[in-house]
Short mmCIF file of C-alpha atoms and ligand atoms in Angstrom, two decimals:
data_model
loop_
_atom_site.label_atom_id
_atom_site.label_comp_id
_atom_site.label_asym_id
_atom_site.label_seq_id
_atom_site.Cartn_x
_atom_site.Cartn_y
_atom_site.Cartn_z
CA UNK A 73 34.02 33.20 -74.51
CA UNK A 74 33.73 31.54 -71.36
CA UNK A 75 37.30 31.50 -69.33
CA UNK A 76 38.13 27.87 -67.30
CA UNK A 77 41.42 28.30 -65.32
CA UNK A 78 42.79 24.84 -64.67
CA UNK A 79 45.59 26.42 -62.37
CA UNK A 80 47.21 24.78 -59.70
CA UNK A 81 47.66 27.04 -57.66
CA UNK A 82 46.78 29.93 -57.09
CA UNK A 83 43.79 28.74 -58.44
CA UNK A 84 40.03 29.45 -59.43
CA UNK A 85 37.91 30.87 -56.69
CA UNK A 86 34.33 30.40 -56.58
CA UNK A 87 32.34 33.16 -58.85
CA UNK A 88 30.35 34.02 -55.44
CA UNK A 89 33.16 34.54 -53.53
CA UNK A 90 34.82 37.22 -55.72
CA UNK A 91 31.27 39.27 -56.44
CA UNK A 92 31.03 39.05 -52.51
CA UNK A 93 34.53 40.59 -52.24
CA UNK A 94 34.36 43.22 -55.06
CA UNK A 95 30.76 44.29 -53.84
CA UNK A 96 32.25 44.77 -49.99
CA UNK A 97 35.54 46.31 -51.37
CA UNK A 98 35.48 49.54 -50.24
CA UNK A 99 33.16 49.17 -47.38
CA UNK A 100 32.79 46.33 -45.36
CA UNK A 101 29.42 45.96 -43.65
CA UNK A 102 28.36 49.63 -43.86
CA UNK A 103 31.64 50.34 -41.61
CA UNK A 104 33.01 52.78 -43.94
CA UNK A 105 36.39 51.47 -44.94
CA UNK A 106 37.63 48.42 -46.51
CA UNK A 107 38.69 45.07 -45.00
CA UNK A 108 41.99 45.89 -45.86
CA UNK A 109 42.54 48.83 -43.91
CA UNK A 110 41.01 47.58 -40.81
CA UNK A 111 42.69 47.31 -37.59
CA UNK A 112 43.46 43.58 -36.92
CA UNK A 113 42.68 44.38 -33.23
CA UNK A 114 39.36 45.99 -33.85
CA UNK A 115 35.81 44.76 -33.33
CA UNK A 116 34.88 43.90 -37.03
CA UNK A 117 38.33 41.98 -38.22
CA UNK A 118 38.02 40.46 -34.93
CA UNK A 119 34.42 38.90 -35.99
CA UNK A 120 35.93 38.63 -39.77
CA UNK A 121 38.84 36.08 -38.26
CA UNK A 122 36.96 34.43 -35.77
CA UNK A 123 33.89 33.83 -37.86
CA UNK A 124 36.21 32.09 -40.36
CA UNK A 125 37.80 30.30 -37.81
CA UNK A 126 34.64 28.49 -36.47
CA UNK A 127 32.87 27.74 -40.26
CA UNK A 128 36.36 25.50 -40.34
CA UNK A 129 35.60 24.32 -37.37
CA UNK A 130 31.95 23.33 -38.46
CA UNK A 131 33.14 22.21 -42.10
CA UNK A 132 35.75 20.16 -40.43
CA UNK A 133 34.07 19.16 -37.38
CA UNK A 134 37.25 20.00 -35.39
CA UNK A 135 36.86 19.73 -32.08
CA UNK A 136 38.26 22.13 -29.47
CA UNK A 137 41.01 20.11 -28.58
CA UNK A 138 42.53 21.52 -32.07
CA UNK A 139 43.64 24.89 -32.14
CA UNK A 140 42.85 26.07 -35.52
CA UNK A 141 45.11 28.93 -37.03
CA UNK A 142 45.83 31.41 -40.03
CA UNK A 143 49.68 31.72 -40.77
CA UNK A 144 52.18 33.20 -42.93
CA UNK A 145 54.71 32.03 -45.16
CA UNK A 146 52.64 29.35 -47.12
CA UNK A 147 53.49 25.17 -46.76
CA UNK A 148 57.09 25.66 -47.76
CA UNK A 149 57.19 27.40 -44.17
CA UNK A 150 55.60 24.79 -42.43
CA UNK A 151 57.96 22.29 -44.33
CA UNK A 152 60.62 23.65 -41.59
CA UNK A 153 57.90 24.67 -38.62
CA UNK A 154 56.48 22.01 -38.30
CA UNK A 155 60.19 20.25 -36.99
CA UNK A 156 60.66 23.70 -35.34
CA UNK A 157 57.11 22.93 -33.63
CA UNK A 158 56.85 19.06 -32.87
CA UNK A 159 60.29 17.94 -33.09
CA UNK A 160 60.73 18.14 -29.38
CA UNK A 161 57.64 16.60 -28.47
CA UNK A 162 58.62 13.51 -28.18
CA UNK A 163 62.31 12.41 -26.81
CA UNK A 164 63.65 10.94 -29.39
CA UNK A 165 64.00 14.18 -31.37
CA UNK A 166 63.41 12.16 -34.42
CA UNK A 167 60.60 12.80 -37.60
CA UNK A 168 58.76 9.82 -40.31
CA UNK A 169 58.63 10.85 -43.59
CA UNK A 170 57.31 8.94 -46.47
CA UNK A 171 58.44 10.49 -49.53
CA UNK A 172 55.54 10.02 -52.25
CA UNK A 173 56.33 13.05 -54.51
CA UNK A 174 57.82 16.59 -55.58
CA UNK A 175 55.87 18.24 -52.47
CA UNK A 176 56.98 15.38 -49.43
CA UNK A 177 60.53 15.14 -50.86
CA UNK A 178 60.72 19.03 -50.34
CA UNK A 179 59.25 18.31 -47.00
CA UNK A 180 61.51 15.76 -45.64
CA UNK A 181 65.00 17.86 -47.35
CA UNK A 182 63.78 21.03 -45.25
CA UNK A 183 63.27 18.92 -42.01
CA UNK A 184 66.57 17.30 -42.22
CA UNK A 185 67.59 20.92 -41.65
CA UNK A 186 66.33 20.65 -38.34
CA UNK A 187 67.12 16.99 -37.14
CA UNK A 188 66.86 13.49 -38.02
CA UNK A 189 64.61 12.20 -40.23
CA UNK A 190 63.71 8.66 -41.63
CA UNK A 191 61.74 7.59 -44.38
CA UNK A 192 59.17 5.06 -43.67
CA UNK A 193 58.47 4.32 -47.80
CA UNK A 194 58.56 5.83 -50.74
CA UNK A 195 58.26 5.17 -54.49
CA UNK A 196 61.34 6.28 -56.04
CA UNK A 197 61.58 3.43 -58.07
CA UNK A 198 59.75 1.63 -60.80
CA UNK A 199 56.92 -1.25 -59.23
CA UNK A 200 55.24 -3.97 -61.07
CA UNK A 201 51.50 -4.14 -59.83
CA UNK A 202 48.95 -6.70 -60.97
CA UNK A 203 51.21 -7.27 -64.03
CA UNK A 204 51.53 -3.38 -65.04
CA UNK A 205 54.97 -1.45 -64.94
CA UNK A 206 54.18 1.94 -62.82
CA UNK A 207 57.22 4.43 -63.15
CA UNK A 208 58.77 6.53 -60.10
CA UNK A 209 55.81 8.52 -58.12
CA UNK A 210 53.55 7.28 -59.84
CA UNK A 211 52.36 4.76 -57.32
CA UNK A 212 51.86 4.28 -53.50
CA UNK A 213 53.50 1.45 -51.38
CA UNK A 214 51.18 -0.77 -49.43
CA UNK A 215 51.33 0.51 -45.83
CA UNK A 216 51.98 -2.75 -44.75
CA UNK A 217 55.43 -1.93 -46.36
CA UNK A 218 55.55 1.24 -44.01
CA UNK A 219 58.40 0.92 -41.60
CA UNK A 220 57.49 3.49 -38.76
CA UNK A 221 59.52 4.21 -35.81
CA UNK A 222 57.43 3.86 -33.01
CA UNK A 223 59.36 6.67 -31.36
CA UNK A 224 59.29 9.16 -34.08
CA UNK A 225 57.84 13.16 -33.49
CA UNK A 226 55.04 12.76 -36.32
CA UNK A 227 55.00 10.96 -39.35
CA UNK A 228 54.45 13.25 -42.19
CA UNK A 229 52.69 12.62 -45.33
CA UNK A 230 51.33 15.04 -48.27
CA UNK A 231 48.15 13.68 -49.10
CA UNK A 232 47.70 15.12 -52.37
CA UNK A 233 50.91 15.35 -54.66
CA UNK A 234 50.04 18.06 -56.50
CA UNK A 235 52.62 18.00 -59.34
CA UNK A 236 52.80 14.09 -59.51
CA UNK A 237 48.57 13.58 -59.48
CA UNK A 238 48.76 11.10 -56.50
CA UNK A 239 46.02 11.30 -53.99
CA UNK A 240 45.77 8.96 -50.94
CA UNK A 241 42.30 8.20 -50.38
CA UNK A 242 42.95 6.54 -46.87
CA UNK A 243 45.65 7.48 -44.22
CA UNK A 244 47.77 4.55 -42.41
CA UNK A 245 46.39 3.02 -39.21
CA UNK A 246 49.16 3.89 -37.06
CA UNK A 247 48.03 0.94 -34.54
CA UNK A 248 48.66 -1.67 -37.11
CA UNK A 249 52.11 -0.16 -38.08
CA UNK A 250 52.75 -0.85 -34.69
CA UNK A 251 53.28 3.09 -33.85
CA UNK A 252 49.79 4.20 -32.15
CA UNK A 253 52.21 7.38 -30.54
CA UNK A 254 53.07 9.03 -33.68
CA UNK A 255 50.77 11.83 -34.48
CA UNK A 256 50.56 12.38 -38.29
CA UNK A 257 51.49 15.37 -39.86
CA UNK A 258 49.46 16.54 -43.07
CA UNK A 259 50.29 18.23 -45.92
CA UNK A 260 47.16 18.58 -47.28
CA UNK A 261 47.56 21.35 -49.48
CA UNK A 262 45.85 20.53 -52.39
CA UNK A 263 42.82 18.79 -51.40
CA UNK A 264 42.23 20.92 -48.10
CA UNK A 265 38.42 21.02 -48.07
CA UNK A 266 37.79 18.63 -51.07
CA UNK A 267 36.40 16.25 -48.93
CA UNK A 268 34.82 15.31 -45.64
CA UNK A 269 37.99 14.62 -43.19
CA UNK A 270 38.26 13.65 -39.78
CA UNK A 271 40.86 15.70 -38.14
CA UNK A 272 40.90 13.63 -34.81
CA UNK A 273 42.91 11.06 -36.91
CA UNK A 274 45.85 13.48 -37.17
CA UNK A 275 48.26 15.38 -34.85
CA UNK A 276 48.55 17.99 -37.44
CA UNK A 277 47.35 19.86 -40.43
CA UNK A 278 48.38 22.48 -43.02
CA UNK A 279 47.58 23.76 -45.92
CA UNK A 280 48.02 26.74 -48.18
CA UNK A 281 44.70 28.36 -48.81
CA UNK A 282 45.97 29.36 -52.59
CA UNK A 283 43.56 25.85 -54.07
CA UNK A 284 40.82 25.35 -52.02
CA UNK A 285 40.67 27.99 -49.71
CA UNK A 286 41.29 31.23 -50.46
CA UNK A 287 43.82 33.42 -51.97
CA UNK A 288 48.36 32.97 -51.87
CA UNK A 289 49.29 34.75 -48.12
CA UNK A 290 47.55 32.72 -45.87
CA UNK A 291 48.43 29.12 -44.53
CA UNK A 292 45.76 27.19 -42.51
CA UNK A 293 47.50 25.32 -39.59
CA UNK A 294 45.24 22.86 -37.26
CA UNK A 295 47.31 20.93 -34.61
CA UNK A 296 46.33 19.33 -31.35
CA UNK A 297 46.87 21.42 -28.55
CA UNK A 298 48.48 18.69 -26.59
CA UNK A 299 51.11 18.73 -28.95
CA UNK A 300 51.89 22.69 -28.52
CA UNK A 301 54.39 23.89 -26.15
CA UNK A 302 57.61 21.88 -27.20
CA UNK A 303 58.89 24.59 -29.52
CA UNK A 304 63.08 24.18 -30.39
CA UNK A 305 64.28 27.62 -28.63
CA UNK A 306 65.62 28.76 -32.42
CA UNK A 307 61.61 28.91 -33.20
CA UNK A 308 60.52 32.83 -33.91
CA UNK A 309 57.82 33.32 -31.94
CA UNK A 310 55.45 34.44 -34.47
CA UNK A 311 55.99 31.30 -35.62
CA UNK A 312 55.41 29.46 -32.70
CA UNK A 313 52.13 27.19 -32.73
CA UNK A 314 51.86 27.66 -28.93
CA UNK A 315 51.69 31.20 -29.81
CA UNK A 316 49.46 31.73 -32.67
CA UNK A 317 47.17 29.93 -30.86
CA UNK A 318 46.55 31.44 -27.39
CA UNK A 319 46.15 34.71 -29.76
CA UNK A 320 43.50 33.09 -32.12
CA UNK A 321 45.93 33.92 -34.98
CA UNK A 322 46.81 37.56 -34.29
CA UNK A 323 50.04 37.20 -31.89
CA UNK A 324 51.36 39.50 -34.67
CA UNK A 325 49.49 41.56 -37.90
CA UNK A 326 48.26 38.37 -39.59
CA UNK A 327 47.16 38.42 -43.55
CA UNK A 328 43.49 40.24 -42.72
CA UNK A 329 42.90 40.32 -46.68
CA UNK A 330 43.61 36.98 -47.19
CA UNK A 331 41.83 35.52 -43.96
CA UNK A 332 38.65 37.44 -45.06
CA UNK A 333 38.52 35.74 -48.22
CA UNK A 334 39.31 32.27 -47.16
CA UNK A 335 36.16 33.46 -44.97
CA UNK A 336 33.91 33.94 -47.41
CA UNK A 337 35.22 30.74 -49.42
CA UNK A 338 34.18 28.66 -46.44
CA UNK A 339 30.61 30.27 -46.20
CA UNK A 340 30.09 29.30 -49.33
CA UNK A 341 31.57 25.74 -48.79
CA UNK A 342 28.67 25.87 -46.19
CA UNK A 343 26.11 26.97 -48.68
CA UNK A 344 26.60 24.46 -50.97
CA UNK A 345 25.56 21.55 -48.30
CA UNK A 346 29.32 20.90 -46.76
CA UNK A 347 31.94 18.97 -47.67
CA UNK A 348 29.87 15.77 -48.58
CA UNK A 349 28.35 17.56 -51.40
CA UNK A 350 31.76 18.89 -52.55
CA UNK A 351 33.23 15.32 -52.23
CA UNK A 352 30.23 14.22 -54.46
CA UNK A 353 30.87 17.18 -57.41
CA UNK A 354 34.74 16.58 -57.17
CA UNK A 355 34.12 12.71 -57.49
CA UNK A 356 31.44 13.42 -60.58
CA UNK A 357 34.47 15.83 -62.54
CA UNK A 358 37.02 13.28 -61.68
CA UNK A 359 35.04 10.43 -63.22
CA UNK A 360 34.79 12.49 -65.60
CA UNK A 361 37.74 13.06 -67.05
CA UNK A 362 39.87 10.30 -66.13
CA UNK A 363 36.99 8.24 -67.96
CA UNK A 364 37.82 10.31 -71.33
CA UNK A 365 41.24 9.74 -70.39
CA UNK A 366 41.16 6.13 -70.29
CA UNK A 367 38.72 6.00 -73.45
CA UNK A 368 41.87 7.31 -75.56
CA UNK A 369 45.06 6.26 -76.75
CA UNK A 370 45.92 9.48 -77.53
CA UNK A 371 46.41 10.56 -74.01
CA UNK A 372 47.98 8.83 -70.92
CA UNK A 373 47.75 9.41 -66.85
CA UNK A 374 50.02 7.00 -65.51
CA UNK A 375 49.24 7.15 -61.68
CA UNK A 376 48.16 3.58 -60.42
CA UNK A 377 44.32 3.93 -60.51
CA UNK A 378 43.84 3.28 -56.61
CA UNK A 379 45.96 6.70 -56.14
CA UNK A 380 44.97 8.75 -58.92
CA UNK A 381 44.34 12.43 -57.59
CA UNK A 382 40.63 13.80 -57.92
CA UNK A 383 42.13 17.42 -58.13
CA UNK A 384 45.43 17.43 -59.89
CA UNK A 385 45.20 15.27 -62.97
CA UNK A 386 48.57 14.52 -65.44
CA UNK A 387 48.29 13.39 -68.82
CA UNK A 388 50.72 13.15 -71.58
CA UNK A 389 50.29 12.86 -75.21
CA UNK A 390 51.04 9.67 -76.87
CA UNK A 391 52.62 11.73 -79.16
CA UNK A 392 54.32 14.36 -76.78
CA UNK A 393 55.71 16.42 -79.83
CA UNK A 394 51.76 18.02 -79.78
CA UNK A 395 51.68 19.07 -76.09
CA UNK A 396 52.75 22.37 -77.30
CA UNK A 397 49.94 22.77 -79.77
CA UNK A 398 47.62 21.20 -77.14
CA UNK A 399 48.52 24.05 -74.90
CA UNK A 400 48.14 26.93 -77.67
CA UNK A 401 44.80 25.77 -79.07
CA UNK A 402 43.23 24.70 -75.50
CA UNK A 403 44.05 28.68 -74.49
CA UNK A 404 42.29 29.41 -77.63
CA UNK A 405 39.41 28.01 -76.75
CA UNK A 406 39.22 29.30 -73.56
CA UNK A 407 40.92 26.83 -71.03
CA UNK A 408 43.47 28.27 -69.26
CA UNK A 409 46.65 27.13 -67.36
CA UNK A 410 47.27 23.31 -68.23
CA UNK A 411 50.73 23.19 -68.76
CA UNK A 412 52.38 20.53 -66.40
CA UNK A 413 54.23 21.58 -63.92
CA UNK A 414 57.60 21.98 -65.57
CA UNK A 415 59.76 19.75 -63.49
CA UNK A 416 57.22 16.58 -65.45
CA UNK A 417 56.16 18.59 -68.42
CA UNK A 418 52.88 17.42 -69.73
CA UNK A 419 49.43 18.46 -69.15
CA UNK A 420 47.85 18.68 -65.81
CA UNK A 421 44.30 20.09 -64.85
CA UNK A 422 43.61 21.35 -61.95
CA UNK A 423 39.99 20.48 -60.63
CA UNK A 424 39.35 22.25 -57.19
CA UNK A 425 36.49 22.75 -55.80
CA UNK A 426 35.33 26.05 -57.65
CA UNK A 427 35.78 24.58 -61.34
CA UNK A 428 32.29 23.58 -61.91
CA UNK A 429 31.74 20.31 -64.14
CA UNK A 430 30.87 22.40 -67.18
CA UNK A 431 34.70 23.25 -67.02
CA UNK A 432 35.42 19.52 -67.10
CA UNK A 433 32.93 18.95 -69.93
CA UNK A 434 34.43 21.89 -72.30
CA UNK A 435 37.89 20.34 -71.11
CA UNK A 436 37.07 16.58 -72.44
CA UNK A 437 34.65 17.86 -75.34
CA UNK A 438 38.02 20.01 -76.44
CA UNK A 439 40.20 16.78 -75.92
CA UNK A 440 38.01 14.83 -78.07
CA UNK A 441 38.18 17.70 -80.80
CA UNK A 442 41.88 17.70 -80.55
CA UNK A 443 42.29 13.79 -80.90
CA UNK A 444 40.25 14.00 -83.59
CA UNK A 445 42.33 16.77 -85.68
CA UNK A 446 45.59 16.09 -84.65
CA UNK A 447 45.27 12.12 -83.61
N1 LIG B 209 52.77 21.42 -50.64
C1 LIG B 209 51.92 21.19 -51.66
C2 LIG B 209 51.16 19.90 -51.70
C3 LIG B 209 51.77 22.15 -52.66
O1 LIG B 209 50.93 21.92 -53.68
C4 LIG B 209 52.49 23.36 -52.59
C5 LIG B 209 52.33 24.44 -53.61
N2 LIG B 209 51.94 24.10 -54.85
C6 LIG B 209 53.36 23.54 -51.51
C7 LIG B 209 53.47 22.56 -50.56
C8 LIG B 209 54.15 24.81 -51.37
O2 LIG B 209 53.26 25.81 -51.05
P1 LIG B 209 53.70 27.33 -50.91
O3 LIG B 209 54.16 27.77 -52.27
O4 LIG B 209 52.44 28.01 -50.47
O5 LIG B 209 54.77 27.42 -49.91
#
């Protein structure tokens, strides 16, 4: 029986990348010992970690005015580095926050730990919208509505809510929200790599690699270099951006394993034509499946269509009292991993970039099975 793992994280990794892995196991190269018990200092991790570093840079485009690094301690760490970081950039000592979702709340609580904090918009409520009733995150506020403070650090935003199912497709032009100084800060977790992405838009960037990129242990961290150097003195240095950067991502034993594999992950992003031909498979799966979603009764996303995630997709049954018996028989038959996240409950696949659409079509064709012997 074929296996689909709809994780969320940590999450499918491409077929290739693991055969890669398993066939250079014990000896990387012809060098005689595995990637894993390499010096980080020596010649080949050195061309493992810097050969990752630049297929970023060319899947990204990110120009050398970004430092590009490999971190510990996933997103929740960043949640409170990136205050540590860029706090002090700016005088006002202050950080923007809109608060979309499970992931941003967690983001603004941590940074509040560090100094003041404001948020610009959030969804917290129920919002009528072209005569529909959208519940609490499960909708996005026009930026329009966005009240930045011109003199804020960063304004931080997680692009893709990754328990919720909200994605946002565009990011706010800071000009027009009168606030053309504040860098934005990404979360972008989730959808790292999904999609073609201009970086020169943002101030910073993270993401753990444990969807899109790679394995849990590494966290990939792209900031501007103009923004480095403002670091509050309570900042450990191997947590220092200033730091990690002038040492490429080895100020201290970084996570070789995991950096390898995130390596190999982006070579075969590469292989497969870049991220436009990604964005063009993950758009094809997401049709997909939100069309069979919206075909039924028997099974409801209720994220406002404009912001409805193309990698993390909620559903509930009508009748919830079978989401249970969803979950046993879709296991059955092979597809893995689609409880909800249990803070919401529900259903919720998870559609990264290494679940081929055949794992969407056994998804849907099960779903339509289901309906019709339970509905
Ligand atoms: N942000 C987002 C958007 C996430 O999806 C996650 C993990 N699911 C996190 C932050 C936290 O990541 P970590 O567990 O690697 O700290």
């Amino acid at each position: 029986m074929t296996i689909w793992n709809f994780s969320a994280g940590p999450s499918k990794l491409p077929t290739e990348v693991l055969e890669t892995a398993a066939a250079e196991m014990m000896d990387w190269h012809g060098c005689g010992i595995s990637v894993m018990e390499m010096s980080h200092r020596g010649a080949e991790f050195t061309q493992i970690c810097n050969e990752a570093e630049e297929d970023l840079r060319t899947l990204l485009s990110i120009p050398d005015d970004y430092a590009v690094m490999f971190m510990q301690g996933g997103a929740t760490a960043q949640n409170a580095l990136l205050p540590m970081n860029l706090l002090y950039s700016r005088p006002a000592h202050t950080a923007d926050y809109a608060v979309l979702g499970t992931w941003s709340n967690k983001t603004y609580k941590e940074g509040l730990r560090y100094g003041q904090g404001n948020i610009v918009a959030n969804n917290a409520q129920e919002r009528e919208i072209d005569g529909k009733v959208y519940g609490a995150k499960c909708w996005v506020p026009a930026f329009n509505e966005w009240k930045v403070n011109p003199d804020a650090s960063y304004l931080h935003l997680c692009t893709n809510e990754t328990i919720d199912g909200i994605e946002l497709h565009e990011l706010p032009d800071m000009t027009a929200l009168g606030a053309s100084e504040v860098p934005l800060a990404l979360d972008m977790s989730s959808h790292f790599l999904s999609r073609p992405f201009d970086v020169t838009k943002t101030g910073m960037i993270y993401a753990g690699a444990q969807k899109n990129a790679g394995p849990a242990g590494v966290t990939v961290v792209i900031v501007k270099r103009d923004l480095l150097g403002h670091s509050m003195p309570s900042c450990p240095s191997a947590f220092d951006y200033a730091n990690v950067a002038a040492e490429r991502s080895r100020f201290n034993t970084p996570p070789c394993y995991p950096i390898y594999m995130c390596g190999l992950v982006f070579k075969w992003l590469l292989k497969q034509g870049g991220l436009a031909t990604i964005e063009e498979k993950n758009k094809e799966k997401a049709d997909y499946l939100y069309t069979a979603l919206d075909a039924s009764a028997f099974y409801i996303n209720k994220i406002h269509p404009t912001y409805r995630s193309r990698m993390n997709v909620p559903f509930v049954l009508a009748d919830e009292g079978l989401t249970n018996t969803f979950l046993q028989e879709a296991k059955q038959a092979g597809l893995f991993n689609l409880k909800g996240h249990k803070s919401v409950g529900g259903i919720r696949a998870s559609i990264y970039n290494a679940m081929p659409i055949e794992g969407v079509k056994a998804l849907v064709d099960f779903m339509k099975e289901f309906e019709r012997t339970h509905g």
